[in-house]
Short mmCIF file of C-alpha atoms in Angstrom, two decimals:
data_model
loop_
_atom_site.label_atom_id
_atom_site.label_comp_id
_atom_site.label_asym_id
_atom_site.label_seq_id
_atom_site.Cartn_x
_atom_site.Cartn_y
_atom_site.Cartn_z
CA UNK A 700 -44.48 -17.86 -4.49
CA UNK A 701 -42.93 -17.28 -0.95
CA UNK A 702 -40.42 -14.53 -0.90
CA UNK A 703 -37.51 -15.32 1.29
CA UNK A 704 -36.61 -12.85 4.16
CA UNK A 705 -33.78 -10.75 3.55
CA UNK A 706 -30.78 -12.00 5.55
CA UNK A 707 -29.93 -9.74 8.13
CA UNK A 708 -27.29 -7.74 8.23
CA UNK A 709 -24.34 -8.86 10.97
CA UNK A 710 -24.24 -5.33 13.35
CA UNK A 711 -21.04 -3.56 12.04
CA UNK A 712 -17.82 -5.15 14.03
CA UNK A 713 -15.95 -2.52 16.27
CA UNK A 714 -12.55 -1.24 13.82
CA UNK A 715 -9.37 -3.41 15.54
CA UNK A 716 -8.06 0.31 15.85
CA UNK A 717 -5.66 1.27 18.83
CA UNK A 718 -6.63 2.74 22.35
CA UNK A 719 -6.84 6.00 21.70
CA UNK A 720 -6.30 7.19 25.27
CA UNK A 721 -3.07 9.01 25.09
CA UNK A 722 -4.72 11.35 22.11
CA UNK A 723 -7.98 11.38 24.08
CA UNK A 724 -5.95 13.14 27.17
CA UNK A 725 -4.80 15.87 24.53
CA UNK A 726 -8.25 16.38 23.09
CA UNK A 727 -9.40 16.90 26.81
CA UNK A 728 -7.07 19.28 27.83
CA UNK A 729 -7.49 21.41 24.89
CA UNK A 730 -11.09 21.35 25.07
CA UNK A 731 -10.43 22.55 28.37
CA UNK A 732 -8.35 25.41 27.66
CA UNK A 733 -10.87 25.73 24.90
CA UNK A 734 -13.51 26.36 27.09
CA UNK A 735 -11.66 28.61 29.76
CA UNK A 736 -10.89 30.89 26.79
CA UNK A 737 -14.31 30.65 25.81
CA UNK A 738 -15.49 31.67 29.05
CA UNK A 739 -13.00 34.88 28.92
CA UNK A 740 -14.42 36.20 25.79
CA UNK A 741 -16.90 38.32 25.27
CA UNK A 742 -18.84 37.31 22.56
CA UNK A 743 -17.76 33.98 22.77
CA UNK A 744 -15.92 32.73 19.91
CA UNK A 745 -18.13 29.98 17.64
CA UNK A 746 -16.77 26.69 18.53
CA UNK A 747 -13.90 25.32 16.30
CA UNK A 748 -15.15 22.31 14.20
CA UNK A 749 -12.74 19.03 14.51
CA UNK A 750 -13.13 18.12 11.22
CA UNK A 751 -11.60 21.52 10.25
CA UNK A 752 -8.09 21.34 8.26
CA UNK A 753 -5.32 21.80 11.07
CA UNK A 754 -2.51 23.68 8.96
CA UNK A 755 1.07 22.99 9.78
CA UNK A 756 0.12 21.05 12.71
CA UNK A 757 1.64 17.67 11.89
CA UNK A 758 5.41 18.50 11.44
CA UNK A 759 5.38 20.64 14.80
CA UNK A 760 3.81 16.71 16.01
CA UNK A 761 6.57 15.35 14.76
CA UNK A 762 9.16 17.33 16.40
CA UNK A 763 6.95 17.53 20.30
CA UNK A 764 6.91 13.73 19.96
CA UNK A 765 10.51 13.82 19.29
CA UNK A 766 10.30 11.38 15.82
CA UNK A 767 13.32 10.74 14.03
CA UNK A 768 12.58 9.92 10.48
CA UNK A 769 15.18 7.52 8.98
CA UNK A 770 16.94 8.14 5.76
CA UNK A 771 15.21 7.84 2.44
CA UNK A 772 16.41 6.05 -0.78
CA UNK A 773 16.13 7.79 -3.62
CA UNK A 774 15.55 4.70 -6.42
CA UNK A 775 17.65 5.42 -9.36
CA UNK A 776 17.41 5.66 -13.09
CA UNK A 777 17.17 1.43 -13.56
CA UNK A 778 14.34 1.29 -10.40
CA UNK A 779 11.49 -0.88 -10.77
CA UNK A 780 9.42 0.94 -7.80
CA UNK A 781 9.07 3.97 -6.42
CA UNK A 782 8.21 4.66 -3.01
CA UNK A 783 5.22 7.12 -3.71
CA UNK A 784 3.27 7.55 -6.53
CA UNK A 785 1.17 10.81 -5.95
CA UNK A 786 -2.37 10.47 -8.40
CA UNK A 787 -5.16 13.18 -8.00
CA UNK A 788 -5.56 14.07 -4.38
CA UNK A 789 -4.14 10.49 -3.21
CA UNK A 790 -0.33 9.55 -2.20
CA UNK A 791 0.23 5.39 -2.66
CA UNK A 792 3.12 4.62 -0.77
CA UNK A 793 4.88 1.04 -1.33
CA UNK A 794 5.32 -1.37 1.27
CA UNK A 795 7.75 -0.11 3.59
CA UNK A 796 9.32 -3.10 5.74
CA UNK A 797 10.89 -2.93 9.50
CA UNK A 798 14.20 -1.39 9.42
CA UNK A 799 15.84 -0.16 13.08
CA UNK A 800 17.37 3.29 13.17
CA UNK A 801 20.66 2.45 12.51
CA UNK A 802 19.09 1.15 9.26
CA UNK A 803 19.24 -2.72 9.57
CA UNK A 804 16.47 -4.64 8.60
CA UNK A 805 13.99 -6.46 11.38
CA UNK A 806 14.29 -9.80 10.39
CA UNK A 807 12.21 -12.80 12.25
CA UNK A 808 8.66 -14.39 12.29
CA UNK A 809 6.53 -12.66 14.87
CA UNK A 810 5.50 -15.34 17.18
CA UNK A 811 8.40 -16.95 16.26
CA UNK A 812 11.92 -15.32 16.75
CA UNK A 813 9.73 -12.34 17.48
CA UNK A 814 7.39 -11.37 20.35
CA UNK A 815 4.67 -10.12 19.71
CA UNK A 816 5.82 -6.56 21.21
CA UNK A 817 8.91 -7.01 19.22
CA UNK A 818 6.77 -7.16 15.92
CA UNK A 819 4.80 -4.06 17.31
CA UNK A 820 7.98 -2.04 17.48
CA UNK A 821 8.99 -3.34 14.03
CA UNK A 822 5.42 -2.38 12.91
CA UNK A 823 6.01 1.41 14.26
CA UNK A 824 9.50 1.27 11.92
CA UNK A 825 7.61 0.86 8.84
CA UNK A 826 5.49 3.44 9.94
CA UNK A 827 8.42 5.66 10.17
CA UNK A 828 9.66 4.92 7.32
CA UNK A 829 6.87 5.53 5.65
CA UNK A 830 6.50 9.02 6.94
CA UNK A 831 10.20 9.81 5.43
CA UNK A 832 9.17 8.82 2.22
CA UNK A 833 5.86 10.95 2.42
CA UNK A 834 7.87 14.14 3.59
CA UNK A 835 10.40 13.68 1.24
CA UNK A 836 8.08 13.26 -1.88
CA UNK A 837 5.44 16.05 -0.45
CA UNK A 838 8.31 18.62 1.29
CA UNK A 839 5.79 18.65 4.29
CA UNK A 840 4.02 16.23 6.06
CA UNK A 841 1.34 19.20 7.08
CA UNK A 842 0.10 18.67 3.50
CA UNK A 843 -1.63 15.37 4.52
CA UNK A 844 -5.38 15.69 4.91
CA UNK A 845 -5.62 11.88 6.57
CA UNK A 846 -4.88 8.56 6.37
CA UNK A 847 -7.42 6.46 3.90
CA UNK A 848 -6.09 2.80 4.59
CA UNK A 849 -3.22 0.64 5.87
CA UNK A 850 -2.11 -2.45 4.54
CA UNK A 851 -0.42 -4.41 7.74
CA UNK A 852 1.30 -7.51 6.52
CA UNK A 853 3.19 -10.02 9.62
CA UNK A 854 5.74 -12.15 8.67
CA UNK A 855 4.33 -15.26 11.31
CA UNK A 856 3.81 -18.78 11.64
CA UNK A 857 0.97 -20.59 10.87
CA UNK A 858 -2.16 -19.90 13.69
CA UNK A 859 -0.38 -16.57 15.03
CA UNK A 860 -3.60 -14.53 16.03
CA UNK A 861 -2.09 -11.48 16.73
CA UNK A 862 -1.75 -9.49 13.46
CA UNK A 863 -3.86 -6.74 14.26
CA UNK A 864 -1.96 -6.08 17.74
CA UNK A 865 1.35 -5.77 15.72
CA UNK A 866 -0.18 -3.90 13.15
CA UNK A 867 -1.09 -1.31 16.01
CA UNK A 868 2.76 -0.30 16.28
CA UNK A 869 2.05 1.56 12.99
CA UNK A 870 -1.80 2.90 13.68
CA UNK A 871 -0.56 4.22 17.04
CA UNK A 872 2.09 6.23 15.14
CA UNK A 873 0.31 7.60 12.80
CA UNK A 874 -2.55 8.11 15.57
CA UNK A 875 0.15 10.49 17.84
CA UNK A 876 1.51 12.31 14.37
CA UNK A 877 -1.92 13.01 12.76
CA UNK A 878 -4.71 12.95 15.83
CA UNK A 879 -7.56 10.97 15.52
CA UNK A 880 -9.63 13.12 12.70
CA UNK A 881 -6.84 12.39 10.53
CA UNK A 882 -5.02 9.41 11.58
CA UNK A 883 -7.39 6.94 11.93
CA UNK A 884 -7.95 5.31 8.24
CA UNK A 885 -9.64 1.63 6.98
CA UNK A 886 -6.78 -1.15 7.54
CA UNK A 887 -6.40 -4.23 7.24
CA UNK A 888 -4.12 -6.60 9.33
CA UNK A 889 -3.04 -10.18 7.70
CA UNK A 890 0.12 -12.50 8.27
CA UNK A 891 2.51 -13.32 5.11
CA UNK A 892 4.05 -16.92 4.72
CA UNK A 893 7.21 -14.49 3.66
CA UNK A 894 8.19 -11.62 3.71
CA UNK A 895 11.60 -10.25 1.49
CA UNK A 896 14.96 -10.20 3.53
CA UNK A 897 12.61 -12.39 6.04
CA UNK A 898 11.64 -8.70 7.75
CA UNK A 899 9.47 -9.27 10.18
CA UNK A 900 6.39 -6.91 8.94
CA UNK A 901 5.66 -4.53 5.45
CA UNK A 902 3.32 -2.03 5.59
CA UNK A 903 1.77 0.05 2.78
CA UNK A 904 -0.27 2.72 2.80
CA UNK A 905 -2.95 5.09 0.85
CA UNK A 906 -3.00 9.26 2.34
CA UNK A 907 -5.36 11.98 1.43
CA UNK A 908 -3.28 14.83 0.33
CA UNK A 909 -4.22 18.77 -0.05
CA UNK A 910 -2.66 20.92 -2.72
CA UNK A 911 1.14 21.92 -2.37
CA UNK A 912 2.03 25.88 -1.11
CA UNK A 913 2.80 26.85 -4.62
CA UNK A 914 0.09 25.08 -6.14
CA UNK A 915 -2.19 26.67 -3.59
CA UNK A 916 -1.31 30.19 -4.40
CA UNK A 917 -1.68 30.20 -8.06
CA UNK B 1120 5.79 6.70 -27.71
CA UNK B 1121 2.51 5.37 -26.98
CA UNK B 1122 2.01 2.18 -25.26
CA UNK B 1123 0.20 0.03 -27.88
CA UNK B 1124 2.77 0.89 -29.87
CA UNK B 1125 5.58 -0.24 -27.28
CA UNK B 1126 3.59 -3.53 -27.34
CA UNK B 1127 3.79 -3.87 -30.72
CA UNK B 1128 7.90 -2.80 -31.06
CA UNK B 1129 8.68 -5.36 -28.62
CA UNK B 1130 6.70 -8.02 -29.88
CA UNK B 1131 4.81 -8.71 -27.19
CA UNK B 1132 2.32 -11.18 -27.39
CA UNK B 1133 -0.98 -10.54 -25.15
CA UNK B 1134 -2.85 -13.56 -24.20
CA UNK B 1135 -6.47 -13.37 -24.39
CA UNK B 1136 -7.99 -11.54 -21.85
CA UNK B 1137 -8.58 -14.10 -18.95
CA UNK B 1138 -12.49 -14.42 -17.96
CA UNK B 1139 -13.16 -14.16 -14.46
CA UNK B 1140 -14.12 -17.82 -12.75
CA UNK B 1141 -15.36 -16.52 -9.71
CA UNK B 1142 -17.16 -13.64 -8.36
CA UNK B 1143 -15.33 -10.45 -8.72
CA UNK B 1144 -14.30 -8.14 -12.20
CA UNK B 1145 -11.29 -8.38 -13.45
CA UNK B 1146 -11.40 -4.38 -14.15
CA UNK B 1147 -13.35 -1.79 -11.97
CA UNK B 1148 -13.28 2.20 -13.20
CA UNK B 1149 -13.79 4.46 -10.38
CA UNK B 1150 -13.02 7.77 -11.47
CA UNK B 1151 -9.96 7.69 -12.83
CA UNK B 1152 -8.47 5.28 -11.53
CA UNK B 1153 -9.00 1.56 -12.85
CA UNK B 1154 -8.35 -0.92 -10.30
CA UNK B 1155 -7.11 -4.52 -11.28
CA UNK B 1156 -8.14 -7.62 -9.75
CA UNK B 1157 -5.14 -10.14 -8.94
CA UNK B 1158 -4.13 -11.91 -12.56
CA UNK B 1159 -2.10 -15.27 -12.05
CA UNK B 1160 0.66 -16.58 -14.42
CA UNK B 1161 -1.26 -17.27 -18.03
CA UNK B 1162 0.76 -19.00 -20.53
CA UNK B 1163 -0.03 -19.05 -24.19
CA UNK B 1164 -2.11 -22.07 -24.47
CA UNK B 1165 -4.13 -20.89 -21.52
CA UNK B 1166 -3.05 -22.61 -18.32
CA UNK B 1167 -1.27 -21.27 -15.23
CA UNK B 1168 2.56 -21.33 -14.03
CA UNK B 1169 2.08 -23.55 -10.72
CA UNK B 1170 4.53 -24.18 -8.04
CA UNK B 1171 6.02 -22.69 -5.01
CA UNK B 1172 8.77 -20.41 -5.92
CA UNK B 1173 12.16 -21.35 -4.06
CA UNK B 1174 11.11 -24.80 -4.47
CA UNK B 1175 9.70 -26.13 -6.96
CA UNK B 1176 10.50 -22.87 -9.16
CA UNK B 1177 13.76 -21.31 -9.08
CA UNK B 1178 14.34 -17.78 -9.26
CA UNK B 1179 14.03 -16.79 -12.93
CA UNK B 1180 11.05 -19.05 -13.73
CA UNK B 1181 9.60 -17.00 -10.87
CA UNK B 1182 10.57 -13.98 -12.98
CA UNK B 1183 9.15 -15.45 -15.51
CA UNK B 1184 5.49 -16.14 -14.09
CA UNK B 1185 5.54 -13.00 -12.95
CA UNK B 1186 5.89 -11.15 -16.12
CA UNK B 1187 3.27 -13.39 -17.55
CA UNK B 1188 1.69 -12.10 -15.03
CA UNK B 1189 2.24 -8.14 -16.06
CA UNK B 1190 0.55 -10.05 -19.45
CA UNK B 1191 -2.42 -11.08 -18.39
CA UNK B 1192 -3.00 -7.65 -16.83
CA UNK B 1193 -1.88 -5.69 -19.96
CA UNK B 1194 -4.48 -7.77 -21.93
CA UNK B 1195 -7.59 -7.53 -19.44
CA UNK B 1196 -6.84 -3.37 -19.89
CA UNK B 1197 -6.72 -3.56 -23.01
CA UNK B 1198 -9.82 -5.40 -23.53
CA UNK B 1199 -11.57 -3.06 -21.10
CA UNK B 1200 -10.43 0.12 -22.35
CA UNK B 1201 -10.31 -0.83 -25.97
CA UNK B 1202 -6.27 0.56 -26.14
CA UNK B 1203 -3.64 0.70 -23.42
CA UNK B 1204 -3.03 4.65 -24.62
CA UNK B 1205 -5.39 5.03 -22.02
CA UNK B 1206 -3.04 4.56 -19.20
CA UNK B 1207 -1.93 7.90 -17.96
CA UNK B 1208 0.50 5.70 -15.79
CA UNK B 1209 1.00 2.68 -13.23
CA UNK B 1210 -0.22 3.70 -9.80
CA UNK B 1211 0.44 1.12 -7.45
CA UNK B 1212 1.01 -2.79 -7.35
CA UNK B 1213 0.62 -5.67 -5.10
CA UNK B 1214 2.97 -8.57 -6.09
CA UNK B 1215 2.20 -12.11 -4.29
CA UNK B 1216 4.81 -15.00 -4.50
CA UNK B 1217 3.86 -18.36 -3.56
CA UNK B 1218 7.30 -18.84 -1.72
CA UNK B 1219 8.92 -21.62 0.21
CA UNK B 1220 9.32 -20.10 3.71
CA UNK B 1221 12.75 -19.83 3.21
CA UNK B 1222 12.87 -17.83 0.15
CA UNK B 1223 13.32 -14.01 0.69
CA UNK B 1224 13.71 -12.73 -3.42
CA UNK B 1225 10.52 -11.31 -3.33
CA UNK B 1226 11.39 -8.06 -5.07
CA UNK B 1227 13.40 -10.30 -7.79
CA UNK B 1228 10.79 -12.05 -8.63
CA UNK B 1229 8.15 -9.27 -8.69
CA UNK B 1230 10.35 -7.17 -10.93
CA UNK B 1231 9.60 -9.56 -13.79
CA UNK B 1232 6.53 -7.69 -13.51
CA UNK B 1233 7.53 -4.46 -13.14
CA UNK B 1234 10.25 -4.38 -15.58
CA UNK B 1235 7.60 -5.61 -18.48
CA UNK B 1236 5.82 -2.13 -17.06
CA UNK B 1237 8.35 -0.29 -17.52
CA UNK B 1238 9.20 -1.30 -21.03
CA UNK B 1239 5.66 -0.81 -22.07
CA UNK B 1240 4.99 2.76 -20.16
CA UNK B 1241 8.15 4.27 -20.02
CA UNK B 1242 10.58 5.09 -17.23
CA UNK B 1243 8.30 7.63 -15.19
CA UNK B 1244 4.81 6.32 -16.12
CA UNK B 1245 5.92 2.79 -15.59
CA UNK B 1246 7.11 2.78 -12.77
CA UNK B 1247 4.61 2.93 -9.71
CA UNK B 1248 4.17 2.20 -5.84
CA UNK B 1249 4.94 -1.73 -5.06
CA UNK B 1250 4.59 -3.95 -2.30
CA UNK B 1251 6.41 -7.25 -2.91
CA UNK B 1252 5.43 -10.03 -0.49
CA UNK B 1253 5.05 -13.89 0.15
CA UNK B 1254 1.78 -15.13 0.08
CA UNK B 1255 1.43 -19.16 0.12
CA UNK B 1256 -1.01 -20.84 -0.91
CA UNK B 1257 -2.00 -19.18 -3.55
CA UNK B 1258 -5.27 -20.34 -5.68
CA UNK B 1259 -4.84 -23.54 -7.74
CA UNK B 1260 -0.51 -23.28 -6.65
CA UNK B 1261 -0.14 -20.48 -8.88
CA UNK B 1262 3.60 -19.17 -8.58
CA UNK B 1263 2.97 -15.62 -8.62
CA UNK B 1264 -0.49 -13.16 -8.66
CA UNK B 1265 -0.23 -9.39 -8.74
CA UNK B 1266 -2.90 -7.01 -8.62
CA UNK B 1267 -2.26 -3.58 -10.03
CA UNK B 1268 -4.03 -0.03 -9.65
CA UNK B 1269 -3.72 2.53 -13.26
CA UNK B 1270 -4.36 6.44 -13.50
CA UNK B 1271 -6.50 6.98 -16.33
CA UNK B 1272 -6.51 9.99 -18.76
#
């Protein structure tokens, strides 16, 4: 009896995750300062882990990257959905889909009516959006510990390519609001025959959450 | 009131529990959470709602499938976890409509789901996280397939 090789493995493809250059510029500068503060103590401090929780850090994001979070619907008593659902250290938020700031949906087919940039800007909306409905269901965005995984979904035509490039309009948010430690989760990017209203892209989302104040001081 | 006994109240009828034809589960435990693998329109004499909603379907039979649907799921739980009391509450759903590419009712259609969810675990508990989207094709023209994600107790 022959035994058959194992099938190799295919090498692990690079994530489709944004250019992280802009974030990569911060991280340099502060390791800088970092180390000229370093170099002015005496003994010098232990060096701060990255993977450490960064308290409070997120909202003060928000406002240096001057975000404006759109309005929130509060679903009433005859509601079907809501738009998170907080379970054990996880927040599920529903598919949020591309609304402009006045508050009008983002209606077309990427590759279609859309451009592709167009899509990526309608992409960073849901994002948005998204992060109003976290804030408003957690009171603080500082209480999210990262991002665990995106679901991107592109309203396009049939053989559009460019999901993941759309998609990147709400990784690159969420990149500049959380930092890479925390911002960076699984995703995946797909394209949708439809999408409701015809918006042009839905995205939903999973978050790793820490305990709220007053839960964290009893 | 507990939600075998909702089942029972409003007469519900659970199909049998679909078997899986392909390779997945149609119930993974991890923790406590118990994800759902995408259930497709099952009538009672064990076939599937086909057609493209906004086409061949109109709007309520959409509804309809989809609630079937929210059926099939209720009785793959059940057979998994022996009762639906089990279900500390609905988590999060994804809701796929095989839709003409003019046909924008997602939601509608999707909350023939979510409103059998509701009846069955109560205003708070049954109501969870949704996405509500077009998918199309969708295996074997099924109208409508939703996969679902429960907390546990």
């Amino acid at each position: 009896m022959s035994t058959k090789p194992k099938p190799a493995l295919p090498a692990s493809p690079p994530p489709l995750n944004p250019n992280p250059a802009q974030f990569r510029l911060l991280t340099s500068a502060t390791m800088l300062l970092g180390a000229l503060l370093t170099a002015c103590q005496n003994p010098p401090a232990p060096a701060r882990k990255t993977t450490a929780p960064l308290p409070d850090i997120v909202e003060r994001r928000v406002t240096e990257l001057k975000l404006t979070l759109p309005p929130t619907s509060k679903p009433g008593p005859t509601a079907t959905i809501t738009s998170v659902v907080v379970s054990g250290n996880l927040a599920f938020v529903s598919g949020h889909t591309s609304r402009s700031a006045d508050g009008k949906p983002i209606t077309g087919r990427v590759g279609d009516e859309l451009t592709i940039a167009q899509g990526k800007d309608a992409a960073r909306q849901c994002g948005l959006a998204i992060l109003a409905s976290l804030r408003q269901e957690l009171g603080s965005l500082d209480r999210v510990r990262r991002v665990v995984k995106v679901l991107g979904m592109v309203n396009c035509p049939p053989g559009f390519k460019d999901q993941p490039q759309v998609v990147n309009g709400c990784s690159e948010l969420f990149l500049d609001v959380f930092g890479r430690e925390r911002g960076l989760g699984a995703r995946s990017a797909v394209g949708v025959s439809s999408l409701p209203g015809n918006v042009a892209v839905e995205v939903e989302a999973v978050f790793e959450i820490g305990p709220s104040d007053r839960a964290a001081t009893n | 009131m507990s939600a075998d006994a909702r089942i029972a109240e409003l007469k519900l009828e659970l199909p049998a529990a679909p078997k899986p034809a392909h390779v997945y589960k149609p119930v993974v435990i991890a923790g406590n959470m118990c994800y759902v693998s995408g259930h497709g329109p099952l009538k009672a004499d064990k076939t599937m709602i086909t057609g493209v909603v906004g086409k061949d379907l109109n709007l309520e039979q959409g509804q309809f499938a989809a609630r079937q649907c929210g059926l099939a799921i209720l009785a793959t739980v059940r057979n998994e976890l022996g009762s639906l009391d089990r279900v500390k509450r609905l988590v999060k759903t994804l809701g796929m409509v095989n839709t003409a590419a003019n046909f924008y009712d997602h939601p509608k259609v999707i909350n023939g789901y979510s409103e059998l969810m509701r009846e069955v675990f109560g205003d708070d508990a049954g109501v969870g996280a949704r996405s509500a989207v077009g998918m199309g094709p969708l295996p074997g023209n099924i109208a409508v397939e939703v996969e679902c994600i429960f907390e546990l107790r």
